[in-house]
CSV table of C-alpha atoms in Angstrom, one decimal:
chain,number,residue,atom,x,y,z
A,1,UNK,CA,13.7,49.4,1.1
A,2,UNK,CA,17.4,49.6,0.6
A,3,UNK,CA,19.2,46.9,-1.3
A,4,UNK,CA,20.6,44.2,1.0
A,5,UNK,CA,24.3,44.2,1.2
A,6,UNK,CA,26.7,42.5,3.6
A,7,UNK,CA,29.0,44.8,5.6
A,8,UNK,CA,32.5,43.8,6.7
A,9,UNK,CA,33.1,40.8,4.5
A,10,UNK,CA,36.7,41.8,4.0
A,11,UNK,CA,37.2,42.1,7.8
A,12,UNK,CA,35.7,38.6,8.3
A,13,UNK,CA,37.9,37.1,5.5
A,14,UNK,CA,41.0,38.8,7.1
A,15,UNK,CA,40.1,37.3,10.5
A,16,UNK,CA,39.5,33.8,9.0
A,17,UNK,CA,42.9,34.1,7.2
A,18,UNK,CA,44.5,35.1,10.5
A,19,UNK,CA,43.1,32.1,12.2
A,20,UNK,CA,44.3,29.8,9.4
A,21,UNK,CA,47.8,31.3,9.6
A,22,UNK,CA,48.0,31.1,13.4
A,23,UNK,CA,46.7,27.5,13.3
A,24,UNK,CA,49.8,26.5,11.4
A,25,UNK,CA,52.0,27.6,14.3
A,26,UNK,CA,49.8,27.3,17.3
A,27,UNK,CA,46.9,24.9,16.7
A,28,UNK,CA,46.1,24.4,20.4
A,29,UNK,CA,45.6,28.1,21.1
A,30,UNK,CA,43.5,28.5,17.9
A,31,UNK,CA,41.3,25.6,18.9
A,32,UNK,CA,40.8,27.3,22.3
A,33,UNK,CA,40.1,30.6,20.5
A,34,UNK,CA,37.6,29.0,18.2
A,35,UNK,CA,35.8,27.4,21.2
A,36,UNK,CA,35.8,30.8,22.9
A,37,UNK,CA,34.3,32.3,19.7
A,38,UNK,CA,31.4,29.8,19.9
A,39,UNK,CA,30.9,30.4,23.6
A,40,UNK,CA,30.8,34.2,23.0
A,41,UNK,CA,28.4,33.7,20.1
A,42,UNK,CA,26.0,31.6,22.2
A,43,UNK,CA,26.2,34.1,25.1
A,44,UNK,CA,25.3,36.9,22.7
A,45,UNK,CA,22.2,35.2,21.3
A,46,UNK,CA,19.9,37.0,23.8
A,47,UNK,CA,21.5,40.3,22.9
A,48,UNK,CA,21.0,39.5,19.2
A,49,UNK,CA,17.3,39.0,19.8
A,50,UNK,CA,17.1,42.1,22.0
A,51,UNK,CA,18.8,44.2,19.2
A,52,UNK,CA,16.5,42.8,16.5
A,53,UNK,CA,13.5,43.5,18.8
A,54,UNK,CA,14.6,47.1,19.6
A,55,UNK,CA,15.3,47.7,15.9
A,56,UNK,CA,11.8,46.4,15.0
A,57,UNK,CA,10.2,48.7,17.6
A,58,UNK,CA,12.2,51.7,16.4
A,59,UNK,CA,11.3,50.9,12.8
A,60,UNK,CA,7.6,50.6,13.6
A,61,UNK,CA,7.0,53.3,16.2
A,62,UNK,CA,9.8,55.8,15.8
A,63,UNK,CA,9.6,57.7,12.5
A,64,UNK,CA,12.5,59.9,11.3
A,65,UNK,CA,10.4,62.9,12.4
A,66,UNK,CA,10.4,61.7,16.0
A,67,UNK,CA,14.1,61.1,16.0
A,68,UNK,CA,14.8,64.6,14.7
A,69,UNK,CA,12.5,66.0,17.4
A,70,UNK,CA,14.0,64.0,20.3
A,71,UNK,CA,17.7,63.5,19.3
A,72,UNK,CA,18.0,65.6,16.2
A,73,UNK,CA,19.6,69.0,15.4
A,74,UNK,CA,17.3,71.0,17.7
A,75,UNK,CA,16.8,68.5,20.5
A,76,UNK,CA,18.9,70.5,23.1
A,77,UNK,CA,19.1,69.4,26.7
A,78,UNK,CA,16.3,66.8,26.2
A,79,UNK,CA,18.5,65.1,23.5
A,80,UNK,CA,21.4,64.9,25.9
A,81,UNK,CA,19.2,63.4,28.6
A,82,UNK,CA,17.9,60.8,26.2
A,83,UNK,CA,21.5,59.9,25.0
A,84,UNK,CA,22.8,59.6,28.6
A,85,UNK,CA,19.8,57.5,29.8
A,86,UNK,CA,19.8,55.1,26.8
A,87,UNK,CA,23.6,54.8,27.2
A,88,UNK,CA,23.3,53.8,30.8
A,89,UNK,CA,20.4,51.4,30.2
A,90,UNK,CA,22.0,49.7,27.0
A,91,UNK,CA,23.3,46.2,27.4
A,92,UNK,CA,25.8,44.0,25.6
A,93,UNK,CA,29.1,44.7,23.9
A,94,UNK,CA,29.7,48.1,22.1
A,95,UNK,CA,29.8,46.5,18.6
A,96,UNK,CA,26.3,45.3,19.0
A,97,UNK,CA,25.0,48.8,18.9
A,98,UNK,CA,26.8,50.1,15.8
A,99,UNK,CA,23.9,49.0,13.5
A,100,UNK,CA,21.2,50.8,15.4
A,101,UNK,CA,23.3,53.9,15.8
A,102,UNK,CA,24.0,54.0,12.1
A,103,UNK,CA,20.3,53.7,11.3
A,104,UNK,CA,19.5,56.5,13.8
A,105,UNK,CA,22.1,58.8,12.3
A,106,UNK,CA,20.7,58.2,8.9
A,107,UNK,CA,17.2,59.1,10.2
A,108,UNK,CA,18.5,62.4,11.6
A,109,UNK,CA,20.0,61.7,15.0
A,110,UNK,CA,22.7,64.2,15.9
A,111,UNK,CA,26.3,62.7,15.9
A,112,UNK,CA,27.1,64.6,19.1
A,113,UNK,CA,24.4,62.5,20.9
A,114,UNK,CA,25.8,59.2,19.5
A,115,UNK,CA,29.2,60.2,21.1
A,116,UNK,CA,27.5,60.9,24.4
A,117,UNK,CA,25.6,57.6,24.2
A,118,UNK,CA,28.7,55.6,23.6
A,119,UNK,CA,30.7,57.1,26.5
A,120,UNK,CA,27.7,57.1,28.9
A,121,UNK,CA,27.7,53.3,28.4
A,122,UNK,CA,30.6,53.2,30.9
A,123,UNK,CA,28.1,53.7,33.7
A,124,UNK,CA,26.4,50.3,34.2
A,125,UNK,CA,24.0,50.1,37.0
A,126,UNK,CA,24.5,46.4,37.9
A,127,UNK,CA,28.3,46.9,37.9
A,128,UNK,CA,28.1,49.9,40.3
A,129,UNK,CA,27.8,47.4,43.2
A,130,UNK,CA,31.2,45.9,42.3
A,131,UNK,CA,32.7,49.4,42.1
A,132,UNK,CA,31.3,50.3,45.5
A,133,UNK,CA,32.7,47.0,46.9
A,134,UNK,CA,36.1,47.7,45.5
A,135,UNK,CA,36.6,51.4,45.8
A,136,UNK,CA,33.9,52.7,48.1
A,137,UNK,CA,30.7,54.7,47.7
A,138,UNK,CA,32.4,58.2,47.5
A,139,UNK,CA,34.7,57.0,44.7
A,140,UNK,CA,31.8,55.4,42.8
A,141,UNK,CA,29.6,58.5,43.0
A,142,UNK,CA,32.4,60.9,42.0
A,143,UNK,CA,33.6,58.7,39.1
A,144,UNK,CA,30.0,58.2,37.8
A,145,UNK,CA,29.3,61.9,37.8
A,146,UNK,CA,32.6,62.7,36.1
A,147,UNK,CA,32.0,60.0,33.5
A,148,UNK,CA,28.6,61.4,32.6
A,149,UNK,CA,30.1,64.9,32.5
A,150,UNK,CA,32.9,63.7,30.3
A,151,UNK,CA,30.4,62.1,27.9
A,152,UNK,CA,28.6,65.5,27.4
A,153,UNK,CA,31.9,67.4,27.0
A,154,UNK,CA,33.1,64.8,24.4
A,155,UNK,CA,29.9,65.3,22.5
A,156,UNK,CA,30.4,69.1,22.5
A,157,UNK,CA,34.0,68.7,21.5
A,158,UNK,CA,33.1,66.4,18.6
A,159,UNK,CA,30.7,69.0,17.4
A,160,UNK,CA,33.3,71.8,17.8
A,161,UNK,CA,36.0,69.7,15.9
A,162,UNK,CA,33.4,69.1,13.1
A,163,UNK,CA,32.6,72.8,12.8
A,164,UNK,CA,36.3,73.7,12.6
A,165,UNK,CA,37.4,71.0,10.2
A,166,UNK,CA,34.5,70.3,7.9
B,1,UNK,CA,4.9,45.5,12.1
B,2,UNK,CA,6.0,42.7,9.7
B,3,UNK,CA,7.8,45.2,7.5
B,4,UNK,CA,9.5,46.7,10.5
B,5,UNK,CA,10.7,43.3,11.7
B,6,UNK,CA,11.9,42.3,8.3
B,7,UNK,CA,13.8,45.6,8.0
B,8,UNK,CA,15.4,45.0,11.4
B,9,UNK,CA,16.3,41.4,10.5
B,10,UNK,CA,17.9,42.4,7.2
B,11,UNK,CA,19.8,45.2,9.0
B,12,UNK,CA,21.1,42.7,11.5
B,13,UNK,CA,22.1,40.1,9.0
B,14,UNK,CA,23.8,42.7,6.8
B,15,UNK,CA,26.2,43.4,9.6
B,16,UNK,CA,26.7,39.7,10.5
B,17,UNK,CA,30.1,39.4,8.8
B,18,UNK,CA,31.3,42.4,10.9
B,19,UNK,CA,29.9,40.8,14.1
B,20,UNK,CA,31.5,37.4,13.4
B,21,UNK,CA,34.8,39.1,12.5
B,22,UNK,CA,34.7,41.1,15.8
B,23,UNK,CA,33.8,38.0,17.8
B,24,UNK,CA,36.8,36.2,16.1
B,25,UNK,CA,39.1,39.0,17.2
B,26,UNK,CA,37.7,39.0,20.7
B,27,UNK,CA,38.3,35.2,20.9
B,28,UNK,CA,41.9,35.7,19.8
B,29,UNK,CA,42.5,38.5,22.3
B,30,UNK,CA,41.1,36.4,25.1
B,31,UNK,CA,43.4,33.6,24.4
B,32,UNK,CA,46.6,35.6,23.7
B,33,UNK,CA,46.1,38.4,26.3
B,34,UNK,CA,45.3,36.8,29.6
B,35,UNK,CA,44.6,38.5,33.0
B,36,UNK,CA,47.9,37.1,34.2
B,37,UNK,CA,49.8,38.9,31.4
B,38,UNK,CA,47.9,42.1,32.1
B,39,UNK,CA,48.9,42.1,35.8
B,40,UNK,CA,52.6,41.9,34.9
B,41,UNK,CA,52.4,45.2,33.0
B,42,UNK,CA,51.9,47.4,36.0
B,43,UNK,CA,54.1,48.5,38.9
B,44,UNK,CA,55.7,51.8,37.7
B,45,UNK,CA,54.8,55.4,38.8
B,46,UNK,CA,51.1,56.4,38.9
B,47,UNK,CA,51.3,58.4,35.6
B,48,UNK,CA,52.9,55.5,33.6
B,49,UNK,CA,50.5,53.0,35.2
B,50,UNK,CA,47.6,55.2,34.2
B,51,UNK,CA,48.7,55.3,30.6
B,52,UNK,CA,49.4,51.6,30.5
B,53,UNK,CA,46.0,51.0,32.2
B,54,UNK,CA,44.2,53.1,29.6
B,55,UNK,CA,45.9,51.3,26.7
B,56,UNK,CA,45.5,47.8,28.2
B,57,UNK,CA,41.8,48.5,29.0
B,58,UNK,CA,41.3,49.7,25.5
B,59,UNK,CA,42.6,46.6,23.8
B,60,UNK,CA,41.1,44.2,26.4
B,61,UNK,CA,37.8,42.6,25.6
B,62,UNK,CA,35.1,40.7,27.6
B,63,UNK,CA,32.3,41.4,30.0
B,64,UNK,CA,32.8,44.6,32.1
B,65,UNK,CA,32.7,42.5,35.3
B,66,UNK,CA,36.1,40.9,34.3
B,67,UNK,CA,37.7,44.4,34.4
B,68,UNK,CA,36.5,44.7,38.1
B,69,UNK,CA,38.0,41.3,39.0
B,70,UNK,CA,41.4,42.2,37.5
B,71,UNK,CA,41.2,45.7,39.0
B,72,UNK,CA,40.6,44.1,42.4
B,73,UNK,CA,43.7,42.0,42.0
B,74,UNK,CA,45.8,45.0,40.8
B,75,UNK,CA,44.6,46.9,43.8
B,76,UNK,CA,46.1,44.2,46.0
B,77,UNK,CA,49.3,44.5,44.1
B,78,UNK,CA,49.4,48.2,45.1
B,79,UNK,CA,48.6,49.7,41.7
B,80,UNK,CA,47.5,53.3,42.0
B,81,UNK,CA,43.9,54.3,42.1
B,82,UNK,CA,44.4,56.5,39.0
B,83,UNK,CA,45.4,53.5,37.0
B,84,UNK,CA,42.6,51.3,38.3
B,85,UNK,CA,40.0,54.0,37.4
B,86,UNK,CA,41.5,54.4,33.9
B,87,UNK,CA,41.5,50.6,33.4
B,88,UNK,CA,37.9,50.1,34.3
B,89,UNK,CA,36.7,53.0,32.2
B,90,UNK,CA,38.8,52.3,29.1
B,91,UNK,CA,37.7,48.6,29.2
B,92,UNK,CA,34.1,49.8,28.4
B,93,UNK,CA,34.5,53.0,26.5
B,94,UNK,CA,37.5,52.2,24.2
B,95,UNK,CA,37.4,49.5,21.6
B,96,UNK,CA,40.6,49.1,19.7
B,97,UNK,CA,39.6,45.5,18.7
B,98,UNK,CA,36.3,46.8,17.5
B,99,UNK,CA,37.7,49.7,15.5
B,100,UNK,CA,37.2,47.9,12.1
B,101,UNK,CA,33.5,47.3,12.9
B,102,UNK,CA,33.0,50.8,14.2
B,103,UNK,CA,34.7,52.4,11.2
B,104,UNK,CA,32.7,50.2,8.7
B,105,UNK,CA,29.4,51.1,10.3
B,106,UNK,CA,29.9,54.7,11.6
B,107,UNK,CA,32.7,55.9,9.4
B,108,UNK,CA,36.5,56.2,9.8
B,109,UNK,CA,36.4,59.9,10.8
B,110,UNK,CA,33.7,59.5,13.5
B,111,UNK,CA,35.5,56.4,14.8
B,112,UNK,CA,39.0,58.1,15.1
B,113,UNK,CA,37.6,61.3,16.7
B,114,UNK,CA,35.4,59.3,19.1
B,115,UNK,CA,38.1,57.0,20.3
B,116,UNK,CA,40.6,59.8,20.7
B,117,UNK,CA,38.1,61.8,22.7
B,118,UNK,CA,37.3,58.7,24.8
B,119,UNK,CA,41.0,58.1,25.4
B,120,UNK,CA,41.7,61.6,26.7
B,121,UNK,CA,38.4,61.6,28.5
B,122,UNK,CA,39.2,58.4,30.3
B,123,UNK,CA,42.6,59.8,31.6
B,124,UNK,CA,40.9,63.0,32.6
B,125,UNK,CA,38.1,61.3,34.5
B,126,UNK,CA,40.5,59.0,36.3
B,127,UNK,CA,42.6,61.9,37.5
B,128,UNK,CA,39.7,64.1,38.4
B,129,UNK,CA,38.0,61.3,40.4
B,130,UNK,CA,41.0,60.4,42.5
B,131,UNK,CA,42.0,64.1,43.0
B,132,UNK,CA,38.5,65.0,44.1
B,133,UNK,CA,38.3,62.0,46.4
B,134,UNK,CA,41.6,63.2,48.0
B,135,UNK,CA,40.2,66.7,48.5
B,136,UNK,CA,37.1,65.4,50.2
B,137,UNK,CA,39.1,63.2,52.7
């Protein structure tokens, strides 16, 4: 097992320093921001549990060999399908997924598919109802299809850029 | 299974400073960038509004549903459909506030290329959606 190491301590220290600095000039707003932070934190607890649960399952059932087969170098169309489907079904804020994506990349997942996953997250099934209500069914269908197409194009473009520049 | 759970737990706790830092930034943004402020930024031609929408959506944070509520109000103000589409998309796909966390976990190069691709992708999808809708009517 890899040695335990905190990531982003400098980022956290910077944010704490920023809060302290702003509190000198605008204590009321910083108090509201801190309260908001706690509310966000509490609202994310189910997502934290979900992420730990999914990570445990991946660690237990999915071996690097499986990842390479399904979303690795030679995964082809099947890999794209998995990336899109998991992007649509994933919940919670973007930053909650970085840890899992990092582990999957280290286990052999193709970077192109991580790009597709991250953009396909724009399609959220529960939110489609709001989109239909606001903009209509035709708009929703067209935008959803273009969004998924854009996710695949971005994945290919990322691969192309990598080949040209690395 | 115990080993798998322990590994997942350690992995999660190792990124906890990044998560807390990002939550801190999100809290600051929610206090300093309010929906009322966002609404005052629009009202130019559709191209400018689309660029503004992409940028504002990219720096905004919060549940995706909030972007729909703001988009609904912007629609009533007469903001173009191009801009509304770009705003909703960039809210979810771009994460300017989350850039430090993304770069720390997935690498600076990956983060920059991904966000640039998502930025241009969002503008393209917005235009293609509205233009296609226009052709079908």
